[in-house]
Amino acid sequence: MTLSLLTWRRQVSELYAEVRAADDPEAGWHTWRTGRDALLAGHPDSPLGTAARDAFTGLPFAPYDPELRFVVPVDTDVDAERREVPTAADGVVVLDRIGRVTLGDVGRLDVWWIGGYAGGLFLPLRDGSVGTTTYGGGRYLLDTIKSADLGSAGGRLVVDLNFAYHPSCAYDPRWTCPLAPEGNRVDTPVAAGEQLPPGGWY
């Protein structure tokens, strides 16, 4: 299990490195989609349950929209906030709010730092599509501790809503995940990124 998970982490890291190296963001997105499909379909640590994996033909995605890619500064003038999120596998995940980003008409989202060894940036999103076309707990935009990192440019953070993806708990109830806190919830539907299949995954 441990060595298998290591290969998953390596492949995700390599996949996002390819995305960051792409000259065209949409081409990088296609590479990412192909890689995610391959991981969920064939990797032993796929979050899909057995029945869903047997029937898997690919993740449903909204078409790429270049208007939903942002390169934005992180506003660090925010009140400190700490959240401790219990999970089944990782114990308590500590989240510290370190700033906010503003993403056009979608609005402002809190940016979090995941505590623990090394740590990482965490940017979840729960938008107006939840419960219909996307998972009720929301999706992730960035989770750098797991290598989901689109990079930066000129000191600004790259946040591309086309790369929104579901956490593991969307695929099978055996997983628990940190979900979007209040400051990462918006009413605007975001018609981008990974979608749910009809009826969901379980």
mmCIF file of C-alpha atoms in Angstrom:
data_model
loop_
_atom_site.group_PDB
_atom_site.id
_atom_site.type_symbol
_atom_site.label_atom_id
_atom_site.label_comp_id
_atom_site.label_asym_id
_atom_site.label_seq_id
_atom_site.Cartn_x
_atom_site.Cartn_y
_atom_site.Cartn_z
ATOM 1 C CA MET A 1 0.000 0.000 0.000
ATOM 2 C CA THR A 2 2.732 2.506 0.978
ATOM 3 C CA LEU A 3 4.859 1.948 -2.145
ATOM 4 C CA SER A 4 1.756 1.934 -4.322
ATOM 5 C CA LEU A 5 0.687 5.283 -2.883
ATOM 6 C CA LEU A 6 4.183 6.590 -3.558
ATOM 7 C CA THR A 7 3.770 5.814 -7.260
ATOM 8 C CA TRP A 8 0.401 7.632 -7.238
ATOM 9 C CA ARG A 9 2.013 10.714 -5.700
ATOM 10 C CA ARG A 10 4.864 10.617 -8.193
ATOM 11 C CA GLN A 11 2.530 10.324 -11.166
ATOM 12 C CA VAL A 12 0.373 13.217 -9.942
ATOM 13 C CA SER A 13 3.491 15.328 -9.404
ATOM 14 C CA GLU A 14 4.771 14.522 -12.893
ATOM 15 C CA LEU A 15 1.361 15.260 -14.392
ATOM 16 C CA TYR A 16 1.167 18.746 -12.878
ATOM 17 C CA ALA A 17 4.766 19.413 -13.913
ATOM 18 C CA GLU A 18 3.707 18.707 -17.522
ATOM 19 C CA VAL A 19 0.779 21.100 -17.092
ATOM 20 C CA ARG A 20 3.021 23.893 -15.822
ATOM 21 C CA ALA A 21 5.477 23.320 -18.680
ATOM 22 C CA ALA A 22 2.800 23.518 -21.398
ATOM 23 C CA ASP A 23 2.970 26.597 -23.638
ATOM 24 C CA ASP A 24 -0.813 26.576 -24.031
ATOM 25 C CA PRO A 25 -3.006 26.228 -20.895
ATOM 26 C CA GLU A 26 -5.706 24.332 -22.770
ATOM 27 C CA ALA A 27 -3.156 21.830 -24.112
ATOM 28 C CA GLY A 28 -1.931 21.360 -20.541
ATOM 29 C CA TRP A 29 -5.521 20.773 -19.443
ATOM 30 C CA HIS A 30 -5.968 18.024 -22.050
ATOM 31 C CA THR A 31 -2.769 16.371 -20.807
ATOM 32 C CA TRP A 32 -4.066 16.578 -17.241
ATOM 33 C CA ARG A 33 -7.437 15.084 -18.166
ATOM 34 C CA THR A 34 -5.803 12.145 -19.932
ATOM 35 C CA GLY A 35 -3.525 11.561 -16.953
ATOM 36 C CA ARG A 36 -6.351 11.699 -14.420
ATOM 37 C CA ASP A 37 -8.415 9.238 -16.427
ATOM 38 C CA ALA A 38 -5.462 6.838 -16.533
ATOM 39 C CA LEU A 39 -4.880 7.115 -12.776
ATOM 40 C CA LEU A 40 -8.509 6.575 -11.826
ATOM 41 C CA ALA A 41 -8.951 3.713 -14.274
ATOM 42 C CA GLY A 42 -5.773 1.778 -13.667
ATOM 43 C CA HIS A 43 -3.923 2.713 -10.507
ATOM 44 C CA PRO A 44 -4.364 0.431 -7.465
ATOM 45 C CA ASP A 45 -4.911 3.485 -5.241
ATOM 46 C CA SER A 46 -7.695 4.915 -7.399
ATOM 47 C CA PRO A 47 -10.386 6.439 -5.150
ATOM 48 C CA LEU A 48 -13.089 4.722 -7.204
ATOM 49 C CA GLY A 49 -14.921 1.801 -5.637
ATOM 50 C CA THR A 50 -14.692 -1.586 -7.347
ATOM 51 C CA ALA A 51 -18.027 -1.371 -9.187
ATOM 52 C CA ALA A 52 -17.403 2.189 -10.369
ATOM 53 C CA ARG A 53 -13.920 1.291 -11.570
ATOM 54 C CA ASP A 54 -15.205 -1.686 -13.513
ATOM 55 C CA ALA A 55 -17.669 0.592 -15.313
ATOM 56 C CA PHE A 56 -15.298 3.560 -15.671
ATOM 57 C CA THR A 57 -14.980 5.110 -19.133
ATOM 58 C CA GLY A 58 -13.534 8.500 -18.190
ATOM 59 C CA LEU A 59 -14.255 11.520 -16.019
ATOM 60 C CA PRO A 60 -16.930 13.924 -17.255
ATOM 61 C CA PHE A 61 -15.657 17.472 -17.713
ATOM 62 C CA ALA A 62 -17.097 20.790 -18.837
ATOM 63 C CA PRO A 63 -15.425 22.217 -21.981
ATOM 64 C CA TYR A 64 -12.320 24.314 -21.412
ATOM 65 C CA ASP A 65 -13.071 28.018 -20.961
ATOM 66 C CA PRO A 66 -9.992 30.286 -21.180
ATOM 67 C CA GLU A 67 -11.899 33.069 -19.389
ATOM 68 C CA LEU A 68 -11.835 30.953 -16.221
ATOM 69 C CA ARG A 69 -8.041 30.954 -15.905
ATOM 70 C CA PHE A 70 -6.690 33.571 -13.493
ATOM 71 C CA VAL A 71 -3.229 34.759 -12.489
ATOM 72 C CA VAL A 72 -3.910 36.643 -9.287
ATOM 73 C CA PRO A 73 -2.168 38.090 -6.246
ATOM 74 C CA VAL A 74 -2.853 36.571 -2.838
ATOM 75 C CA ASP A 75 -4.247 39.247 -0.526
ATOM 76 C CA THR A 76 -2.639 38.452 2.835
ATOM 77 C CA ASP A 77 -4.509 41.186 4.731
ATOM 78 C CA VAL A 78 -6.906 38.747 6.401
ATOM 79 C CA ASP A 79 -7.733 37.824 9.966
ATOM 80 C CA ALA A 80 -5.959 34.719 11.163
ATOM 81 C CA GLU A 81 -8.185 31.661 11.322
ATOM 82 C CA ARG A 82 -7.369 28.055 12.164
ATOM 83 C CA ARG A 83 -9.533 25.038 11.440
ATOM 84 C CA GLU A 84 -8.931 21.497 12.615
ATOM 85 C CA VAL A 85 -10.623 19.009 10.285
ATOM 86 C CA PRO A 86 -10.925 15.365 11.408
ATOM 87 C CA THR A 87 -10.438 12.722 8.712
ATOM 88 C CA ALA A 88 -10.527 8.935 8.842
ATOM 89 C CA ALA A 89 -7.072 8.261 7.404
ATOM 90 C CA ASP A 90 -5.012 11.364 8.200
ATOM 91 C CA GLY A 91 -6.219 12.197 11.701
ATOM 92 C CA VAL A 92 -6.816 15.921 12.235
ATOM 93 C CA VAL A 93 -5.853 18.167 9.312
ATOM 94 C CA VAL A 94 -4.907 21.673 10.459
ATOM 95 C CA LEU A 95 -5.812 24.539 8.106
ATOM 96 C CA ASP A 96 -4.549 28.105 8.621
ATOM 97 C CA ARG A 97 -5.993 30.881 6.495
ATOM 98 C CA ILE A 98 -3.161 32.848 4.897
ATOM 99 C CA GLY A 99 -4.974 35.041 2.386
ATOM 100 C CA ARG A 100 -7.628 35.441 -0.288
ATOM 101 C CA VAL A 101 -7.791 35.475 -4.064
ATOM 102 C CA THR A 102 -10.385 37.216 -6.228
ATOM 103 C CA LEU A 103 -11.481 35.243 -9.289
ATOM 104 C CA GLY A 104 -13.514 37.541 -11.527
ATOM 105 C CA ASP A 105 -17.274 37.121 -11.269
ATOM 106 C CA VAL A 106 -16.847 34.029 -9.079
ATOM 107 C CA GLY A 107 -15.704 36.277 -6.242
ATOM 108 C CA ARG A 108 -13.243 35.892 -3.367
ATOM 109 C CA LEU A 109 -11.967 32.616 -1.974
ATOM 110 C CA ASP A 110 -9.885 31.991 1.133
ATOM 111 C CA VAL A 111 -6.426 30.491 0.666
ATOM 112 C CA TRP A 112 -5.340 27.999 3.334
ATOM 113 C CA TRP A 113 -2.066 26.466 4.460
ATOM 114 C CA ILE A 114 -2.205 22.806 5.471
ATOM 115 C CA GLY A 115 -0.128 22.236 8.589
ATOM 116 C CA GLY A 116 2.128 19.301 9.297
ATOM 117 C CA TYR A 117 5.492 18.279 7.912
ATOM 118 C CA ALA A 118 6.333 20.392 4.815
ATOM 119 C CA GLY A 119 2.716 21.632 4.537
ATOM 120 C CA GLY A 120 1.052 22.942 1.420
ATOM 121 C CA LEU A 121 -1.341 25.433 -0.137
ATOM 122 C CA PHE A 122 -5.011 24.441 -0.202
ATOM 123 C CA LEU A 123 -7.730 26.129 -2.261
ATOM 124 C CA PRO A 124 -11.121 24.373 -2.245
ATOM 125 C CA LEU A 125 -14.305 25.612 -3.952
ATOM 126 C CA ARG A 126 -17.964 24.951 -3.279
ATOM 127 C CA ASP A 127 -19.946 26.784 -5.961
ATOM 128 C CA GLY A 128 -23.557 27.005 -7.080
ATOM 129 C CA SER A 129 -23.329 23.773 -9.080
ATOM 130 C CA VAL A 130 -23.098 21.538 -5.984
ATOM 131 C CA GLY A 131 -25.705 18.845 -5.648
ATOM 132 C CA THR A 132 -26.538 18.987 -9.358
ATOM 133 C CA THR A 133 -23.493 18.705 -11.634
ATOM 134 C CA THR A 134 -20.791 18.610 -8.938
ATOM 135 C CA TYR A 135 -20.251 16.941 -5.555
ATOM 136 C CA GLY A 136 -22.125 18.468 -2.627
ATOM 137 C CA GLY A 137 -18.956 18.962 -0.595
ATOM 138 C CA GLY A 138 -17.275 20.953 -3.357
ATOM 139 C CA ARG A 139 -14.115 20.502 -5.381
ATOM 140 C CA TYR A 140 -10.410 21.328 -5.096
ATOM 141 C CA LEU A 141 -8.570 23.890 -7.219
ATOM 142 C CA LEU A 142 -5.142 23.565 -5.598
ATOM 143 C CA ASP A 143 -3.730 21.132 -3.049
ATOM 144 C CA THR A 144 0.029 21.469 -3.282
ATOM 145 C CA ILE A 145 0.764 18.964 -0.515
ATOM 146 C CA LYS A 146 -0.621 16.408 -3.018
ATOM 147 C CA SER A 147 1.205 18.114 -5.956
ATOM 148 C CA ALA A 148 -1.967 19.734 -7.374
ATOM 149 C CA ASP A 149 -0.083 22.924 -8.184
ATOM 150 C CA LEU A 150 -0.573 25.071 -11.290
ATOM 151 C CA GLY A 151 2.374 27.329 -10.455
ATOM 152 C CA SER A 152 2.787 31.074 -10.294
ATOM 153 C CA ALA A 153 3.830 33.940 -12.525
ATOM 154 C CA GLY A 154 5.376 37.213 -11.440
ATOM 155 C CA GLY A 155 4.610 36.507 -7.794
ATOM 156 C CA ARG A 156 0.954 35.783 -8.614
ATOM 157 C CA LEU A 157 -0.861 32.497 -8.189
ATOM 158 C CA VAL A 158 -2.206 30.563 -11.176
ATOM 159 C CA VAL A 159 -5.793 29.476 -10.435
ATOM 160 C CA ASP A 160 -7.592 27.816 -13.333
ATOM 161 C CA LEU A 161 -11.183 26.792 -12.629
ATOM 162 C CA ASN A 162 -11.020 24.343 -15.541
ATOM 163 C CA PHE A 163 -8.783 22.208 -13.313
ATOM 164 C CA ALA A 164 -11.373 21.924 -10.507
ATOM 165 C CA TYR A 165 -11.496 18.280 -9.453
ATOM 166 C CA HIS A 166 -13.447 16.207 -6.977
ATOM 167 C CA PRO A 167 -11.839 15.013 -3.739
ATOM 168 C CA SER A 168 -11.616 11.277 -3.043
ATOM 169 C CA CYS A 169 -14.766 11.292 -0.891
ATOM 170 C CA ALA A 170 -16.838 12.140 -3.990
ATOM 171 C CA TYR A 171 -16.000 8.739 -5.502
ATOM 172 C CA ASP A 172 -16.534 6.346 -2.593
ATOM 173 C CA PRO A 173 -17.839 6.727 0.991
ATOM 174 C CA ARG A 174 -14.789 4.984 2.458
ATOM 175 C CA TRP A 175 -12.863 8.271 2.060
ATOM 176 C CA THR A 176 -13.122 11.406 4.178
ATOM 177 C CA CYS A 177 -11.737 14.736 2.959
ATOM 178 C CA PRO A 178 -11.338 18.333 4.106
ATOM 179 C CA LEU A 179 -14.231 20.215 2.489
ATOM 180 C CA ALA A 180 -14.691 23.857 1.559
ATOM 181 C CA PRO A 181 -15.062 26.164 4.600
ATOM 182 C CA GLU A 182 -17.453 29.118 4.580
ATOM 183 C CA GLY A 183 -14.947 31.465 2.916
ATOM 184 C CA ASN A 184 -14.648 29.075 -0.019
ATOM 185 C CA ARG A 185 -18.348 28.866 -0.794
ATOM 186 C CA VAL A 186 -19.933 30.981 -3.515
ATOM 187 C CA ASP A 187 -23.424 31.024 -4.978
ATOM 188 C CA THR A 188 -22.248 31.465 -8.564
ATOM 189 C CA PRO A 189 -22.336 28.189 -10.559
ATOM 190 C CA VAL A 190 -18.915 27.425 -12.039
ATOM 191 C CA ALA A 191 -19.523 25.530 -15.278
ATOM 192 C CA ALA A 192 -15.950 24.265 -15.525
ATOM 193 C CA GLY A 193 -13.800 21.396 -14.419
ATOM 194 C CA GLU A 194 -14.756 17.914 -13.354
ATOM 195 C CA GLN A 195 -18.459 17.075 -13.276
ATOM 196 C CA LEU A 196 -20.463 14.230 -11.759
ATOM 197 C CA PRO A 197 -21.778 11.408 -13.942
ATOM 198 C CA PRO A 198 -25.579 10.907 -13.866
ATOM 199 C CA GLY A 199 -26.432 9.525 -10.436
ATOM 200 C CA GLY A 200 -22.966 10.227 -9.038
ATOM 201 C CA TRP A 201 -20.218 7.693 -8.342
ATOM 202 C CA TYR A 202 -21.997 5.754 -5.575
#
